[in-house]
Coordinates of C-alpha atoms in Angstrom, one line a residue:
M1 CA 143.6 -74.7 20.7
A2 CA 143.0 -78.7 19.7
S3 CA 144.8 -81.2 21.3
P4 CA 147.6 -82.9 19.4
R5 CA 146.5 -85.8 17.2
T6 CA 148.4 -89.0 18.3
T7 CA 149.8 -91.5 16.1
L8 CA 150.7 -95.1 17.6
V9 CA 153.4 -96.6 15.7
A10 CA 154.2 -100.1 15.7
V11 CA 158.0 -100.8 14.0
I12 CA 158.8 -104.3 13.1
G13 CA 162.4 -104.8 12.2
T14 CA 165.2 -103.9 14.2
G15 CA 168.1 -104.3 11.8
L16 CA 170.5 -101.6 10.3
V17 CA 167.4 -99.5 8.7
G18 CA 165.2 -100.3 11.9
S19 CA 167.7 -99.3 14.4
A20 CA 168.5 -96.2 12.5
F21 CA 164.8 -95.5 12.5
I22 CA 164.1 -96.0 15.9
K23 CA 166.6 -93.6 16.9
Q24 CA 165.5 -90.9 14.7
L25 CA 161.9 -91.2 15.6
L26 CA 163.0 -91.2 19.3
S27 CA 164.9 -88.0 18.6
L28 CA 161.8 -86.0 17.1
P29 CA 160.6 -83.2 19.3
S30 CA 157.2 -83.2 20.4
A31 CA 155.6 -80.0 19.2
G32 CA 152.6 -79.0 16.9
Q33 CA 149.5 -81.0 16.0
K34 CA 150.8 -84.5 15.7
T35 CA 152.3 -86.5 18.2
F36 CA 154.0 -90.1 17.3
K37 CA 154.0 -92.7 20.2
L38 CA 155.9 -95.5 20.0
V39 CA 153.8 -98.7 21.3
Y40 CA 155.5 -101.7 19.7
L41 CA 158.7 -103.0 18.5
A42 CA 159.4 -106.5 17.2
S43 CA 162.5 -108.2 15.5
S44 CA 162.3 -111.5 14.0
R45 CA 162.0 -113.4 16.8
K46 CA 161.1 -111.2 19.9
S47 CA 158.1 -108.4 20.4
L48 CA 157.2 -106.0 23.1
W49 CA 154.2 -103.5 24.0
F50 CA 155.3 -100.4 25.5
S51 CA 153.0 -98.2 28.1
S52 CA 155.1 -95.5 27.4
P53 CA 158.0 -95.0 24.8
P54 CA 161.2 -96.2 25.6
S55 CA 164.7 -94.4 25.4
I56 CA 167.1 -94.7 22.9
S57 CA 169.6 -96.6 25.1
S58 CA 167.4 -99.1 26.6
W59 CA 165.0 -100.2 23.8
K60 CA 167.4 -102.9 22.6
E61 CA 168.1 -104.6 25.9
S62 CA 164.2 -104.3 26.8
L63 CA 163.2 -106.2 23.7
T64 CA 166.0 -108.6 24.0
A65 CA 164.6 -109.7 27.2
S66 CA 160.7 -109.8 26.3
P67 CA 159.3 -113.3 26.3
S68 CA 157.0 -112.5 23.6
T69 CA 157.1 -113.6 19.8
P70 CA 155.6 -111.5 16.9
E71 CA 152.2 -112.1 15.5
I72 CA 150.2 -109.9 12.9
P73 CA 147.1 -111.1 13.7
S74 CA 147.7 -110.0 17.4
L75 CA 149.3 -106.9 16.4
I76 CA 146.4 -106.0 14.6
T77 CA 143.7 -106.9 17.3
K78 CA 145.8 -104.9 19.8
L79 CA 146.4 -101.7 17.4
Q80 CA 142.8 -101.8 16.9
S81 CA 142.0 -101.6 20.7
L82 CA 144.0 -98.8 21.1
V83 CA 142.4 -96.6 18.5
Q84 CA 139.0 -97.2 19.6
S85 CA 138.7 -94.2 21.7
G86 CA 137.4 -92.0 19.3
D87 CA 139.8 -89.0 19.5
G88 CA 141.3 -89.1 16.3
T89 CA 144.1 -91.6 17.6
K90 CA 145.5 -93.7 14.8
A91 CA 148.0 -96.5 14.1
V92 CA 150.4 -97.3 11.7
V93 CA 152.8 -100.2 11.3
V94 CA 156.4 -99.2 10.3
D95 CA 158.1 -102.2 8.3
N96 CA 161.7 -102.0 8.3
T97 CA 162.2 -105.5 6.9
S98 CA 162.5 -107.3 3.5
D99 CA 160.5 -110.1 4.7
E100 CA 157.9 -111.1 2.0
G101 CA 155.6 -113.0 4.2
I102 CA 155.2 -109.5 6.3
A103 CA 154.7 -107.6 3.0
S104 CA 152.0 -109.9 1.9
A105 CA 150.0 -109.1 5.2
Y106 CA 149.8 -105.4 4.1
P107 CA 146.3 -105.7 3.0
L108 CA 144.9 -107.3 6.3
L109 CA 146.5 -104.3 8.3
L110 CA 145.1 -101.8 5.9
R111 CA 141.6 -103.4 5.4
A112 CA 141.9 -103.4 9.5
G113 CA 142.3 -99.4 9.2
I114 CA 146.0 -99.4 9.9
S115 CA 148.4 -97.4 7.9
V116 CA 151.7 -99.0 6.7
V117 CA 154.8 -97.0 6.2
T118 CA 157.9 -99.3 4.6
P119 CA 161.2 -99.5 2.6
N120 CA 160.3 -103.2 2.1
K121 CA 160.2 -103.8 -2.0
K122 CA 158.5 -107.2 -2.0
A123 CA 154.9 -106.0 -1.7
F124 CA 155.2 -103.2 -4.4
S125 CA 157.3 -105.0 -6.6
G126 CA 155.6 -108.3 -6.2
S127 CA 152.3 -109.6 -8.3
Q128 CA 150.1 -107.6 -9.8
S129 CA 147.3 -109.1 -7.8
L130 CA 149.0 -108.3 -4.4
F131 CA 149.8 -104.8 -5.4
E132 CA 145.9 -104.1 -6.6
D133 CA 145.0 -105.8 -3.2
I134 CA 147.1 -103.3 -1.5
V135 CA 145.4 -100.3 -3.3
T136 CA 142.0 -101.7 -2.8
S137 CA 142.4 -102.7 1.0
A138 CA 143.5 -99.1 1.9
E139 CA 140.5 -97.7 0.3
K140 CA 137.9 -99.9 1.9
G141 CA 140.0 -99.4 5.6
G142 CA 140.4 -95.6 5.6
S143 CA 144.2 -96.1 6.0
S144 CA 147.3 -95.1 3.8
F145 CA 150.6 -96.7 2.6
L146 CA 153.8 -94.8 1.9
N147 CA 156.8 -96.6 0.5
E148 CA 159.2 -93.5 -0.6
S149 CA 162.2 -95.8 0.5
T150 CA 161.4 -98.6 -1.9
A151 CA 162.9 -97.0 -4.8
G152 CA 166.0 -94.9 -3.6
A153 CA 166.3 -94.9 0.2
G154 CA 165.8 -90.9 1.2
L155 CA 165.8 -89.6 -2.6
P156 CA 162.5 -88.0 -3.5
I157 CA 161.6 -90.5 -6.2
I158 CA 158.1 -92.0 -5.7
G159 CA 157.1 -88.8 -4.3
T160 CA 158.3 -86.8 -7.4
L161 CA 156.8 -89.0 -9.5
K162 CA 153.2 -89.2 -7.6
D163 CA 153.4 -85.0 -7.8
L164 CA 153.9 -85.4 -11.3
V165 CA 151.2 -87.4 -12.3
A166 CA 148.5 -86.2 -9.6
T167 CA 149.2 -82.4 -11.4
G168 CA 148.1 -83.6 -14.6
D169 CA 151.9 -84.5 -16.1
K170 CA 152.1 -87.4 -18.4
I171 CA 155.4 -89.5 -17.8
L172 CA 157.2 -90.6 -20.9
K173 CA 159.9 -92.6 -19.7
I174 CA 162.0 -92.8 -16.3
E175 CA 165.4 -93.8 -16.8
G176 CA 168.5 -94.1 -14.4
V177 CA 171.2 -95.7 -12.4
F178 CA 169.1 -97.3 -9.5
S179 CA 171.5 -99.4 -7.6
G180 CA 174.4 -97.8 -5.4
T181 CA 176.4 -100.9 -6.1
M182 CA 176.0 -100.9 -10.2
S183 CA 176.8 -97.2 -10.0
Y184 CA 180.2 -97.7 -7.9
I185 CA 181.1 -100.7 -10.1
F186 CA 180.5 -99.0 -13.6
N187 CA 181.6 -95.7 -12.2
N188 CA 185.0 -97.1 -11.5
F189 CA 185.1 -99.7 -14.6
S190 CA 184.0 -97.4 -17.2
P191 CA 184.7 -93.7 -16.0
A192 CA 183.6 -90.8 -17.9
T193 CA 187.3 -89.4 -17.7
P194 CA 189.8 -91.1 -19.7
S195 CA 192.6 -93.2 -18.2
S196 CA 195.6 -95.2 -19.4
S197 CA 195.4 -97.5 -16.6
L198 CA 191.6 -99.4 -16.0
P199 CA 191.0 -101.9 -13.7
S200 CA 189.2 -105.2 -14.7
F201 CA 185.5 -105.9 -14.2
S202 CA 186.5 -108.9 -11.3
E203 CA 189.0 -106.1 -9.8
V204 CA 186.1 -103.7 -9.3
V205 CA 183.7 -106.0 -8.0
K206 CA 186.4 -107.1 -5.3
I207 CA 187.0 -104.0 -4.2
A208 CA 183.4 -103.1 -3.8
K209 CA 182.7 -106.1 -2.1
Q210 CA 185.6 -105.3 0.3
E211 CA 184.3 -101.8 0.6
G212 CA 180.7 -103.0 1.7
Y213 CA 179.0 -102.0 -1.2
T214 CA 177.8 -105.3 -2.4
E215 CA 175.7 -108.2 -0.7
P216 CA 177.7 -110.7 1.0
H217 CA 177.6 -112.5 -2.1
P218 CA 177.9 -110.3 -5.1
A219 CA 175.9 -112.3 -7.5
D220 CA 172.9 -110.9 -5.5
D221 CA 173.7 -107.3 -7.2
L222 CA 174.8 -108.6 -10.6
N223 CA 171.6 -110.5 -11.4
G224 CA 170.0 -107.2 -11.5
F225 CA 167.1 -108.0 -9.3
D226 CA 167.2 -105.1 -7.1
V227 CA 167.1 -102.8 -10.0
A228 CA 164.0 -104.6 -11.5
R229 CA 162.0 -104.2 -8.4
K230 CA 162.7 -100.6 -8.3
L231 CA 161.4 -100.4 -12.2
A232 CA 158.1 -102.6 -11.1
I233 CA 157.7 -100.1 -8.4
L234 CA 158.2 -96.9 -10.2
S235 CA 155.8 -98.3 -13.1
R236 CA 153.0 -98.7 -10.7
F237 CA 152.9 -95.2 -9.6
A238 CA 153.7 -94.0 -13.3
T239 CA 150.0 -93.7 -14.3
S240 CA 146.8 -92.4 -12.2
S241 CA 145.7 -96.3 -12.0
P242 CA 147.5 -99.4 -11.2
S243 CA 145.9 -101.1 -13.8
T244 CA 146.8 -98.6 -16.7
G245 CA 150.4 -98.1 -18.1
V246 CA 152.7 -101.0 -17.9
V247 CA 151.3 -104.0 -16.3
L248 CA 153.6 -106.4 -14.9
Q249 CA 151.7 -109.3 -13.7
E250 CA 154.5 -111.1 -12.2
G251 CA 156.0 -107.8 -11.0
F252 CA 159.8 -107.6 -11.0
K253 CA 159.9 -111.1 -12.5
S254 CA 158.1 -109.5 -15.7
V255 CA 160.9 -107.0 -16.3
N256 CA 163.2 -107.5 -18.9
T257 CA 166.3 -108.2 -16.7
R258 CA 170.0 -108.7 -18.2
S259 CA 171.8 -110.4 -15.5
L260 CA 175.8 -110.0 -15.6
I261 CA 176.3 -113.0 -14.0
P262 CA 178.3 -115.2 -16.3
P263 CA 176.2 -118.2 -17.5
E264 CA 179.1 -120.4 -16.2
L265 CA 178.8 -118.9 -12.6
E266 CA 175.1 -119.1 -12.3
G267 CA 174.2 -121.2 -9.4
V268 CA 177.5 -120.8 -7.7
A269 CA 176.1 -120.4 -4.1
D270 CA 179.4 -120.1 -2.4
A271 CA 180.8 -116.1 -2.9
S272 CA 184.5 -117.0 -2.5
E273 CA 184.4 -119.7 -5.2
F274 CA 182.1 -116.9 -7.2
M275 CA 184.9 -114.4 -7.0
S276 CA 187.6 -116.4 -7.5
R277 CA 186.2 -117.7 -10.6
L278 CA 184.8 -114.1 -11.7
P279 CA 188.4 -113.2 -13.3
E280 CA 187.7 -115.9 -15.9
F281 CA 185.5 -113.6 -17.7
D282 CA 187.3 -110.1 -17.6
A283 CA 187.8 -110.6 -21.3
S284 CA 184.2 -110.1 -22.3
F285 CA 183.6 -107.3 -19.8
D286 CA 186.7 -105.7 -21.3
K287 CA 185.5 -105.8 -25.1
L288 CA 182.1 -104.1 -23.8
R289 CA 184.3 -101.3 -22.4
K290 CA 186.6 -101.2 -25.6
E291 CA 183.4 -101.1 -27.9
A292 CA 181.7 -98.4 -26.1
S293 CA 184.8 -96.5 -25.9
N294 CA 185.5 -96.5 -29.3
E295 CA 182.4 -94.7 -29.8
G296 CA 183.2 -91.9 -27.1
K297 CA 180.9 -93.9 -24.6
I298 CA 181.0 -95.2 -21.1
L299 CA 179.1 -98.2 -19.7
R300 CA 176.0 -97.9 -17.2
Y301 CA 173.8 -100.3 -15.6
V302 CA 170.3 -98.9 -16.1
G303 CA 166.7 -99.2 -15.3
V304 CA 164.0 -97.8 -17.8
V305 CA 160.5 -97.8 -17.5
D306 CA 159.4 -96.6 -21.1
L307 CA 155.6 -96.0 -21.4
Q308 CA 155.6 -95.0 -25.2
K309 CA 156.9 -98.3 -25.9
N310 CA 155.3 -100.4 -23.1
E311 CA 158.5 -101.6 -22.1
V312 CA 160.4 -101.8 -18.4
K313 CA 164.2 -103.2 -18.5
A314 CA 167.1 -103.4 -16.7
S315 CA 170.3 -104.0 -18.8
L316 CA 173.7 -102.4 -19.4
E317 CA 173.8 -99.7 -22.0
S318 CA 176.5 -97.2 -23.2
Y319 CA 176.0 -93.4 -23.0
P320 CA 177.9 -90.7 -24.3
T321 CA 180.5 -88.9 -21.7
S322 CA 178.3 -85.8 -22.0
H323 CA 175.0 -87.6 -20.6
P324 CA 174.1 -87.0 -17.1
L325 CA 174.4 -90.6 -16.7
A326 CA 178.1 -90.2 -17.3
T327 CA 178.2 -87.7 -14.4
L328 CA 177.7 -90.1 -11.6
Q329 CA 180.5 -90.4 -8.7
G330 CA 181.0 -93.2 -6.0
S331 CA 177.6 -95.1 -5.3
D332 CA 175.4 -92.1 -6.2
N333 CA 172.0 -92.9 -7.8
I334 CA 170.6 -90.7 -10.7
I335 CA 166.9 -90.8 -12.1
L336 CA 165.6 -88.8 -15.1
F337 CA 162.1 -88.3 -15.3
H338 CA 160.9 -87.4 -19.2
T339 CA 157.4 -85.8 -19.4
E340 CA 155.3 -83.9 -21.6
R341 CA 155.9 -80.8 -19.4
Y342 CA 159.7 -81.1 -18.9
G343 CA 160.1 -81.8 -22.4
A344 CA 163.9 -82.3 -23.7
R345 CA 165.2 -81.4 -20.5
P346 CA 164.1 -84.2 -18.0
L347 CA 163.7 -83.5 -14.5
I348 CA 166.8 -85.2 -12.5
V349 CA 166.6 -86.4 -8.9
Q350 CA 170.5 -87.4 -7.8
G351 CA 172.2 -88.5 -4.5
A352 CA 172.9 -91.3 -2.1
G353 CA 170.4 -94.2 -2.8
A354 CA 171.6 -96.3 -0.3
G355 CA 172.6 -96.6 3.4
A356 CA 170.7 -97.1 6.8
D357 CA 170.5 -93.4 7.8
V358 CA 169.4 -92.0 4.8
T359 CA 166.9 -94.9 4.1
A360 CA 165.3 -94.5 7.9
M361 CA 165.3 -90.5 6.8
G362 CA 163.0 -91.5 3.9
V363 CA 160.8 -93.6 6.2
L364 CA 160.5 -91.2 8.9
A365 CA 159.6 -88.1 6.4
D366 CA 156.8 -90.9 5.0
L367 CA 155.4 -91.1 8.7
L368 CA 155.5 -87.4 9.2
R369 CA 153.5 -87.0 6.1
L370 CA 150.9 -89.8 7.3
G371 CA 150.7 -88.2 10.8

């Protein structure tokens, strides 16, 4: 019987998602033909190599006490030296950060034969040239990159899309609610179930912030950039080649994105000031809700990748109460895949699209596929 194949795992990022991932990785049973060995951890300021995997209870203390700082070049050199044995050992970097600098280093890692698994949206929603460099670097280095968690935490969105394309189906349109924050806001502001007492837009945003659904500054959600990044990512996997379909030269910046930040509040850097002034604009949002309600519709902030119209947009739209997007509750995400094979009834993926544990689960699932 062949001995289990070893994959050396280097983890960058030890925040909420990173910590949850490390816990899940170290809790895996060692069995079968795959063995994952955690050999390296790095935070933004510290790094540490392990000769034997750390325990779930001790890794944070060990990393904090380390005198070493993280450097991508030295990480590549050390990982390459560890996989020179010729016994089939592979190396993978798991980037659990949202750091643009680390994302830009993916081509270096991939060309060196080191695979990448990540929930970091930056590389895959950035410029078209960077994305194409990632693809060609993986081919040259004989490595792989997996990024399921960049579009919907643990939801099988990218994997589903890749399977549809790989099996010859033609993607016509992808649409859905891609932001847990926007989902929560509009599920409460514009519910499908009629109510005689509805909250104002600013009240819903205030509650969402208090409940931890928004970023510390809600403008970082209301600008629509998070949705735009996810749309840029999906558009690049919606066809069999990264240079076909909808090509977004500037990545998410090329997405037609409607910001929900009132023009008068653009540039207000202080979150408290932003929230204190937001009620001044409730009337305009009330008007949008009333107009939709008069037509028997609700409001949802949606993302659309329309390959037939060659259009990618993130915007506030109205939908009939019978539409699948109107059935959402809480902060769930929902994605509809309209394809030639699925015809008039789209393939639907729905569920929690945010949270450290489910995001870490998606990252770990990618690692298992890679191994």
